[in-house]
Short mmCIF file of C-alpha atoms and ligand atoms in Angstrom, two decimals:
data_model
loop_
_atom_site.label_atom_id
_atom_site.label_comp_id
_atom_site.label_asym_id
_atom_site.label_seq_id
_atom_site.Cartn_x
_atom_site.Cartn_y
_atom_site.Cartn_z
CA MET N 1 0.00 0.00 0.00
CA THR N 2 1.26 3.45 -0.87
CA ARG N 3 0.31 6.43 1.26
CA GLY N 4 0.72 10.09 0.55
CA LEU N 5 -0.17 13.50 1.93
CA VAL N 6 -3.05 14.80 -0.17
CA PHE N 7 -4.29 18.39 -0.28
CA GLY N 8 -7.80 17.79 -1.55
CA ALA N 9 -9.24 21.28 -1.99
CA ALA N 10 -8.57 24.91 -1.11
CA GLY N 11 -9.19 25.48 2.58
CA GLU N 12 -8.99 21.79 3.47
CA ARG N 13 -6.34 20.44 5.79
CA PRO N 14 -3.93 18.05 4.03
CA ALA N 15 -4.45 14.42 5.07
CA VAL N 16 -2.64 11.13 4.63
CA GLU N 17 -4.51 8.97 2.11
CA GLU N 18 -4.00 5.77 0.18
CA ILE N 19 -2.57 6.17 -3.29
CA THR N 20 -2.31 3.95 -6.34
CA LEU N 21 0.42 4.13 -8.96
CA GLU N 22 0.20 3.48 -12.67
CA PRO N 23 3.02 1.44 -14.26
CA VAL N 24 6.33 3.21 -14.85
CA GLY N 25 6.56 4.67 -18.34
CA ALA N 26 9.51 4.98 -20.70
CA GLY N 27 12.13 7.36 -19.37
CA GLU N 28 10.59 7.30 -15.90
CA VAL N 29 11.81 6.05 -12.55
CA GLN N 30 9.85 4.69 -9.59
CA VAL N 31 11.37 5.64 -6.27
CA ARG N 32 10.66 4.23 -2.84
CA VAL N 33 10.74 7.51 -0.93
CA GLU N 34 12.43 7.18 2.45
CA VAL N 35 12.52 10.77 3.66
CA CYS N 36 11.11 14.16 2.68
CA GLY N 37 12.00 17.53 4.15
CA VAL N 38 9.31 19.99 5.25
CA CYS N 39 9.84 22.99 2.97
CA HIS N 40 8.17 26.36 2.81
CA THR N 41 6.89 25.85 -0.74
CA ASP N 42 4.41 23.20 0.42
CA LEU N 43 3.08 25.68 2.97
CA HIS N 44 2.85 28.21 0.12
CA VAL N 45 0.80 25.69 -1.90
CA VAL N 46 -1.60 25.19 1.02
CA GLU N 47 -1.89 28.87 1.91
CA THR N 48 -2.46 30.04 -1.66
CA GLY N 49 -5.24 27.48 -2.12
CA GLY N 50 -3.25 25.30 -4.50
CA TRP N 51 -0.79 27.79 -6.10
CA GLY N 52 -2.68 27.45 -9.37
CA MET N 53 -2.32 23.66 -9.55
CA ARG N 54 -5.09 21.18 -10.27
CA PHE N 55 -6.65 19.43 -7.29
CA PRO N 56 -6.20 16.99 -5.67
CA ILE N 57 -2.57 17.81 -4.98
CA LEU N 58 0.12 15.44 -3.70
CA LEU N 59 2.39 17.44 -1.39
CA GLY N 60 6.14 17.16 -0.89
CA HIS N 61 9.12 18.12 -3.01
CA GLU N 62 12.25 17.53 -0.89
CA GLY N 63 12.51 13.75 -1.09
CA ALA N 64 15.16 11.09 -1.29
CA GLY N 65 15.05 7.33 -1.40
CA VAL N 66 15.91 4.24 -3.39
CA VAL N 67 15.15 3.42 -7.02
CA GLU N 68 12.65 0.55 -7.19
CA GLU N 69 11.98 0.25 -10.88
CA VAL N 70 13.05 1.97 -14.08
CA GLY N 71 11.12 2.41 -17.30
CA GLU N 72 12.24 1.59 -20.81
CA GLY N 73 15.36 3.42 -21.95
CA VAL N 74 16.49 4.57 -18.51
CA THR N 75 20.27 4.21 -18.19
CA GLY N 76 21.29 6.77 -15.58
CA VAL N 77 20.00 4.89 -12.53
CA ALA N 78 19.15 1.29 -11.64
CA PRO N 79 17.08 -0.39 -8.93
CA GLY N 80 18.81 -0.06 -5.57
CA ASP N 81 20.46 3.30 -6.31
CA ARG N 82 20.17 6.04 -3.67
CA VAL N 83 18.62 9.08 -5.34
CA VAL N 84 17.59 12.60 -4.47
CA ILE N 85 14.48 13.73 -6.34
CA ALA N 86 15.04 17.05 -8.07
CA TRP N 87 12.24 19.42 -8.97
CA ARG N 88 14.47 21.18 -11.45
CA ALA N 89 15.49 19.20 -14.52
CA PRO N 90 16.68 21.44 -17.36
CA CYS N 91 15.22 20.47 -20.73
CA GLY N 92 18.66 20.69 -22.33
CA ASP N 93 17.59 21.70 -25.82
CA SER N 94 14.07 23.04 -26.17
CA CYS N 95 14.04 26.38 -24.33
CA ARG N 96 15.85 29.58 -25.22
CA ALA N 97 18.32 29.37 -22.31
CA CYS N 98 19.27 25.73 -22.89
CA ARG N 99 19.71 26.32 -26.63
CA ARG N 100 22.36 28.90 -25.82
CA GLY N 101 23.98 26.46 -23.38
CA ASP N 102 22.74 28.04 -20.16
CA GLN N 103 20.86 25.25 -18.41
CA ARG N 104 20.79 27.17 -15.12
CA ARG N 105 18.23 29.47 -16.68
CA CYS N 106 16.08 26.74 -18.22
CA SER N 107 12.43 27.74 -18.32
CA ASN N 108 11.09 24.35 -19.38
CA ASN N 109 11.83 21.69 -16.78
CA LEU N 110 11.32 18.05 -17.71
CA ARG N 111 8.53 16.18 -15.97
CA ALA N 112 7.04 12.70 -15.86
CA ARG N 113 3.38 12.10 -16.66
CA ARG N 114 1.09 12.28 -13.63
CA ARG N 115 0.88 8.65 -12.51
CA GLN N 116 -0.48 8.73 -8.97
CA ARG N 117 -4.15 8.50 -8.12
CA ARG N 118 -6.11 8.89 -4.93
CA ALA N 119 -7.30 5.39 -4.07
CA SER N 120 -10.68 6.50 -2.70
CA ASP N 121 -12.00 7.97 -5.97
CA GLY N 122 -9.30 7.37 -8.60
CA ALA N 123 -8.66 11.09 -9.02
CA LEU N 124 -5.36 11.87 -10.73
CA LEU N 125 -3.03 13.66 -8.32
CA THR N 126 -0.91 16.70 -9.18
CA PRO N 127 2.46 16.38 -7.47
CA VAL N 128 3.95 19.60 -6.09
CA LEU N 129 6.81 20.74 -8.33
CA ARG N 130 6.56 17.44 -10.25
CA CYS N 131 7.68 15.58 -7.11
CA GLY N 132 4.89 14.74 -4.62
CA THR N 133 7.41 13.16 -2.29
CA PHE N 134 5.31 13.13 0.86
CA ALA N 135 4.41 9.64 -0.37
CA ASP N 136 5.95 6.18 0.00
CA ARG N 137 6.41 5.85 -3.73
CA VAL N 138 6.61 8.30 -6.60
CA ILE N 139 7.24 8.11 -10.32
CA VAL N 140 9.50 10.83 -11.68
CA HIS N 141 11.25 11.76 -14.90
CA GLU N 142 14.65 10.04 -15.07
CA ALA N 143 16.32 13.47 -15.18
CA CYS N 144 14.82 14.17 -11.74
CA ALA N 145 16.28 11.03 -10.10
CA VAL N 146 19.77 12.13 -9.12
CA LYS N 147 22.21 9.52 -7.86
CA VAL N 148 24.15 10.56 -4.75
CA PRO N 149 26.70 8.70 -2.60
CA GLU N 150 25.15 6.28 -0.12
CA ALA N 151 27.65 7.41 2.48
CA LEU N 152 25.58 10.54 2.95
CA PRO N 153 22.70 9.75 5.36
CA VAL N 154 19.43 9.85 3.47
CA GLU N 155 17.81 12.41 5.79
CA GLN N 156 20.67 14.78 4.94
CA ALA N 157 20.63 13.90 1.25
CA CYS N 158 16.98 14.95 0.88
CA LEU N 159 17.83 18.54 1.82
CA LEU N 160 19.72 18.80 -1.46
CA ALA N 161 16.40 18.49 -3.27
CA CYS N 162 15.25 22.00 -2.36
CA GLY N 163 15.95 24.08 0.72
CA PHE N 164 19.68 23.59 1.03
CA SER N 165 20.36 23.81 -2.70
CA THR N 166 18.21 26.92 -2.98
CA GLY N 167 20.32 28.75 -0.41
CA ALA N 168 23.74 27.36 -1.22
CA GLY N 169 23.03 27.55 -4.96
CA ALA N 170 22.06 31.21 -4.69
CA ALA N 171 25.60 31.99 -3.49
CA LEU N 172 27.39 29.42 -5.66
CA TRP N 173 25.56 29.62 -8.99
CA SER N 174 22.79 32.24 -9.20
CA THR N 175 25.00 35.07 -7.95
CA PRO N 176 28.41 33.42 -7.64
CA VAL N 177 30.20 34.88 -4.64
CA ARG N 178 33.84 35.73 -5.32
CA GLU N 179 36.57 34.45 -3.04
CA GLY N 180 37.40 37.07 -0.43
CA ALA N 181 34.11 38.94 -0.90
CA SER N 182 31.79 40.35 1.76
CA VAL N 183 28.25 39.01 2.01
CA ALA N 184 25.09 39.91 3.92
CA VAL N 185 22.32 37.35 4.41
CA ILE N 186 18.95 38.68 5.52
CA GLY N 187 16.91 35.99 7.25
CA CYS N 188 18.46 32.99 8.98
CA GLY N 189 15.79 30.35 8.38
CA GLY N 190 16.89 27.11 6.74
CA VAL N 191 17.38 28.72 3.34
CA GLY N 192 19.27 31.73 4.73
CA LEU N 193 21.56 29.42 6.70
CA ALA N 194 22.22 27.50 3.48
CA VAL N 195 23.15 30.78 1.75
CA ILE N 196 25.71 31.26 4.52
CA GLN N 197 27.05 27.75 3.89
CA GLY N 198 27.27 28.39 0.15
CA ALA N 199 29.03 31.72 0.67
CA ARG N 200 31.49 30.07 3.00
CA LEU N 201 32.19 27.29 0.50
CA ALA N 202 32.76 29.97 -2.17
CA GLY N 203 35.41 31.53 0.06
CA ALA N 204 33.69 34.70 1.25
CA ALA N 205 35.87 36.59 3.74
CA GLN N 206 33.05 38.25 5.65
CA ILE N 207 29.53 36.91 6.07
CA VAL N 208 27.07 39.08 8.00
CA ALA N 209 23.90 37.33 9.15
CA VAL N 210 20.82 39.47 9.74
CA ASP N 211 17.74 38.36 11.67
CA VAL N 212 15.32 39.62 14.30
CA VAL N 213 15.68 36.52 16.49
CA VAL N 214 18.87 36.22 18.51
CA GLU N 215 18.74 32.39 18.52
CA ARG N 216 18.76 32.41 14.71
CA LEU N 217 21.87 34.59 14.78
CA ASP N 218 23.56 32.08 17.09
CA LEU N 219 22.70 29.34 14.59
CA ALA N 220 24.11 31.52 11.79
CA ARG N 221 27.46 31.83 13.56
CA GLY N 222 27.55 28.07 13.90
CA PHE N 223 27.08 27.70 10.15
CA GLY N 224 29.77 30.19 9.16
CA ALA N 225 28.60 33.78 9.69
CA THR N 226 31.53 35.98 10.77
CA ASP N 227 29.30 38.81 12.04
CA THR N 228 25.68 39.14 13.09
CA VAL N 229 23.19 41.99 13.04
CA ASP N 230 20.13 41.98 15.26
CA ALA N 231 17.54 43.66 13.04
CA SER N 232 15.19 44.08 16.02
CA ALA N 233 17.74 46.46 17.57
CA GLY N 234 17.36 49.11 14.86
CA ASP N 235 18.19 49.91 11.23
CA SER N 236 19.77 46.73 9.87
CA VAL N 237 21.06 48.49 6.73
CA ALA N 238 23.01 51.01 8.82
CA GLN N 239 24.34 48.23 11.04
CA VAL N 240 25.55 46.17 8.08
CA ARG N 241 27.12 49.21 6.40
CA GLU N 242 28.92 50.09 9.60
CA LEU N 243 30.39 46.60 9.83
CA THR N 244 31.33 46.30 6.16
CA ASP N 245 31.21 49.69 4.43
CA GLY N 246 28.69 47.98 2.14
CA VAL N 247 28.80 44.36 0.98
CA ASP N 248 29.66 42.85 -2.39
CA TYR N 249 26.64 40.56 -2.22
CA ALA N 250 23.42 40.79 -0.22
CA PHE N 251 20.83 37.98 -0.22
CA SER N 252 17.26 38.42 0.95
CA ALA N 253 15.98 35.12 2.30
CA ILE N 254 12.82 36.48 3.94
CA THR N 255 9.32 36.99 2.58
CA SER N 256 8.96 40.50 3.98
CA ALA N 257 8.52 43.24 1.39
CA THR N 258 11.48 45.13 2.79
CA GLY N 259 14.01 42.30 2.46
CA LEU N 260 15.14 42.92 -1.11
CA ALA N 261 15.07 46.72 -0.68
CA ASP N 262 17.28 46.38 2.39
CA ALA N 263 19.58 44.05 0.46
CA VAL N 264 19.92 46.67 -2.30
CA ARG N 265 20.82 49.33 0.27
CA MET N 266 23.37 47.07 1.98
CA CYS N 267 25.40 46.75 -1.23
CA ALA N 268 28.72 48.46 -1.83
CA TYR N 269 29.38 50.08 -5.24
CA ALA N 270 28.62 47.55 -8.01
CA GLY N 271 27.32 45.01 -5.52
CA THR N 272 24.51 42.56 -6.22
CA ALA N 273 21.29 42.05 -4.28
CA THR N 274 19.60 38.68 -4.80
CA LEU N 275 16.04 37.62 -4.06
CA VAL N 276 15.84 34.10 -2.62
CA GLY N 277 12.57 32.27 -2.02
CA ILE N 278 9.00 32.87 -3.14
CA PRO N 279 7.61 36.28 -2.12
CA PRO N 280 3.89 36.58 -1.40
CA GLY N 281 1.97 38.17 -4.27
CA GLY N 282 1.35 41.90 -4.38
CA ARG N 283 4.63 43.03 -2.85
CA THR N 284 6.55 45.81 -4.57
CA LEU N 285 10.17 46.93 -4.40
CA ASP N 286 10.56 50.35 -2.82
CA VAL N 287 13.97 51.74 -3.68
CA ASP N 288 15.16 55.14 -4.81
CA LEU N 289 16.28 54.52 -8.39
CA ASP N 290 19.00 57.18 -8.25
CA ARG N 291 20.31 56.99 -4.69
CA ASP N 292 19.93 53.23 -4.09
CA LEU N 293 20.31 51.70 -7.54
CA PHE N 294 21.85 53.84 -10.31
CA GLY N 295 24.31 55.81 -8.21
CA PRO N 296 25.84 52.79 -6.46
CA LYS N 297 25.33 50.68 -9.62
CA VAL N 298 23.67 47.85 -7.75
CA ALA N 299 22.48 44.83 -9.72
CA ILE N 300 19.45 42.78 -8.71
CA GLY N 301 19.36 39.03 -9.11
CA VAL N 302 16.71 36.36 -8.62
CA THR N 303 17.26 32.69 -7.92
CA HIS N 304 14.87 29.86 -8.58
CA GLY N 305 15.90 27.06 -6.26
CA GLY N 306 19.58 27.96 -6.51
CA ASP N 307 19.43 27.62 -10.32
CA THR N 308 20.95 24.20 -9.97
CA ILE N 309 21.76 21.62 -12.61
CA PRO N 310 20.81 18.78 -10.26
CA GLN N 311 22.65 15.97 -12.04
CA GLU N 312 25.91 17.92 -11.60
CA ASP N 313 25.29 19.98 -8.49
CA PHE N 314 23.66 17.50 -6.09
CA PRO N 315 26.60 15.05 -6.27
CA PHE N 316 28.97 18.03 -5.88
CA LEU N 317 27.14 19.27 -2.76
CA ALA N 318 26.87 15.72 -1.37
CA GLN N 319 30.62 15.25 -1.76
CA ALA N 320 31.32 18.63 -0.17
CA ALA N 321 29.21 17.52 2.80
CA LEU N 322 31.09 14.21 3.02
CA ASP N 323 34.37 16.15 2.87
CA GLY N 324 33.26 18.32 5.78
CA LYS N 325 33.05 21.49 3.69
CA LEU N 326 29.27 21.78 4.19
CA ASP N 327 27.41 21.01 7.38
CA LEU N 328 24.28 19.14 6.31
CA ASP N 329 24.36 17.10 9.49
CA ARG N 330 23.28 19.93 11.78
CA PHE N 331 20.61 21.08 9.32
CA VAL N 332 18.37 18.17 10.31
CA THR N 333 17.06 19.22 13.70
CA LYS N 334 13.86 17.15 13.88
CA THR N 335 12.43 14.00 12.32
CA ILE N 336 8.70 13.26 12.25
CA ALA N 337 6.15 10.82 10.85
CA LEU N 338 4.14 11.54 7.67
CA GLU N 339 1.00 12.15 9.77
CA ASP N 340 2.76 15.00 11.56
CA VAL N 341 3.60 16.96 8.40
CA PRO N 342 0.49 19.22 8.43
CA GLN N 343 1.45 20.40 11.92
CA ALA N 344 5.07 20.81 10.83
CA LEU N 345 3.90 23.01 7.94
CA ASP N 346 2.04 25.21 10.43
CA ASP N 347 5.16 25.34 12.59
CA LEU N 348 7.12 26.90 9.70
CA HIS N 349 5.51 30.20 10.73
CA THR N 350 7.54 30.13 13.94
CA PRO N 351 10.65 28.09 13.16
CA THR N 352 12.69 26.81 16.06
CA GLY N 353 15.27 24.43 14.61
CA VAL N 354 16.62 24.38 11.06
CA ARG N 355 14.96 21.60 9.10
CA THR N 356 12.27 19.04 9.92
CA VAL N 357 12.38 15.84 7.90
CA ALA N 358 9.55 13.32 7.60
CA LEU N 359 10.50 9.64 7.68
CA LEU N 360 8.26 7.65 5.34
ZN1 ZN X 1 15.69 24.38 -21.02
ZN1 ZN X 2 11.25 23.69 -1.30
#
């Protein structure tokens, strides 16, 4: 029996239900999901009444497990392989970015057919971000099944699927941080802490963590921040500028409307401010075009999930973790059962640890 966390309709609370799977198709991979991280995007799906997707929705997009079965023509993985399930899978040749060789900016990710149904009524499920990994078993496009070393514990490996790669990738690939540079990270939730880890791996000399909660700043120091700014104690832009004279890179990893504007104002001349994570709709950027942007020649960047090329980047990040250059171990601060995921999604409003991972 396969079970999954189904979001049946806008306003309903997600619930664990029985699921049936269709046979694996050509170019597809069936994965026995072992773990799935609790990521903010699933909360976004619930709170936006489905994020524009068709109901019923199968939640989860930060999964890892073992390949159970492969469809015709699949050569990259075989049954028994440990895989992380990626929600990004660049098309390689059919979008404008991929045709010019820039897969990090692919706008046309590959996806498997929808192959999971709710057992109670046979309704075809829409998996979040083509994953739906809050389920025992999923069927994904072979490009989304990324082999990683088994030496990396699976509950750490799953973080590569979204949250960790989003943060680390923002600093490594979306806006590559130069060695010796100064960096500010606004917001020290799981993604912000991963930005700090990515900036550290890139060789940043100074990493200033900004948050309103002192405990989050303590966590940030543990993950590589060299300085911290308590934004509840007054103007965080002024505090960062006093510490750094302006940073080369500022990352906004909060949903508040002021995050990106603050990041822009924290930048030194010719710095780059990068927006990380999904902002709520309706927010606008309030900056003075002359004083904040043109004069200091600040660039603005956006990352989608760290702009990763999963088949290359996940093994790279996994190896960096095994080599002790990234600290995935301390990112997993709580493990829960699938039934507890709805509560864990609620708890994302007031995070205490770093990452909660569901064991399936
Ligand atoms: Zn593409
Ligand atoms: Zn996510």
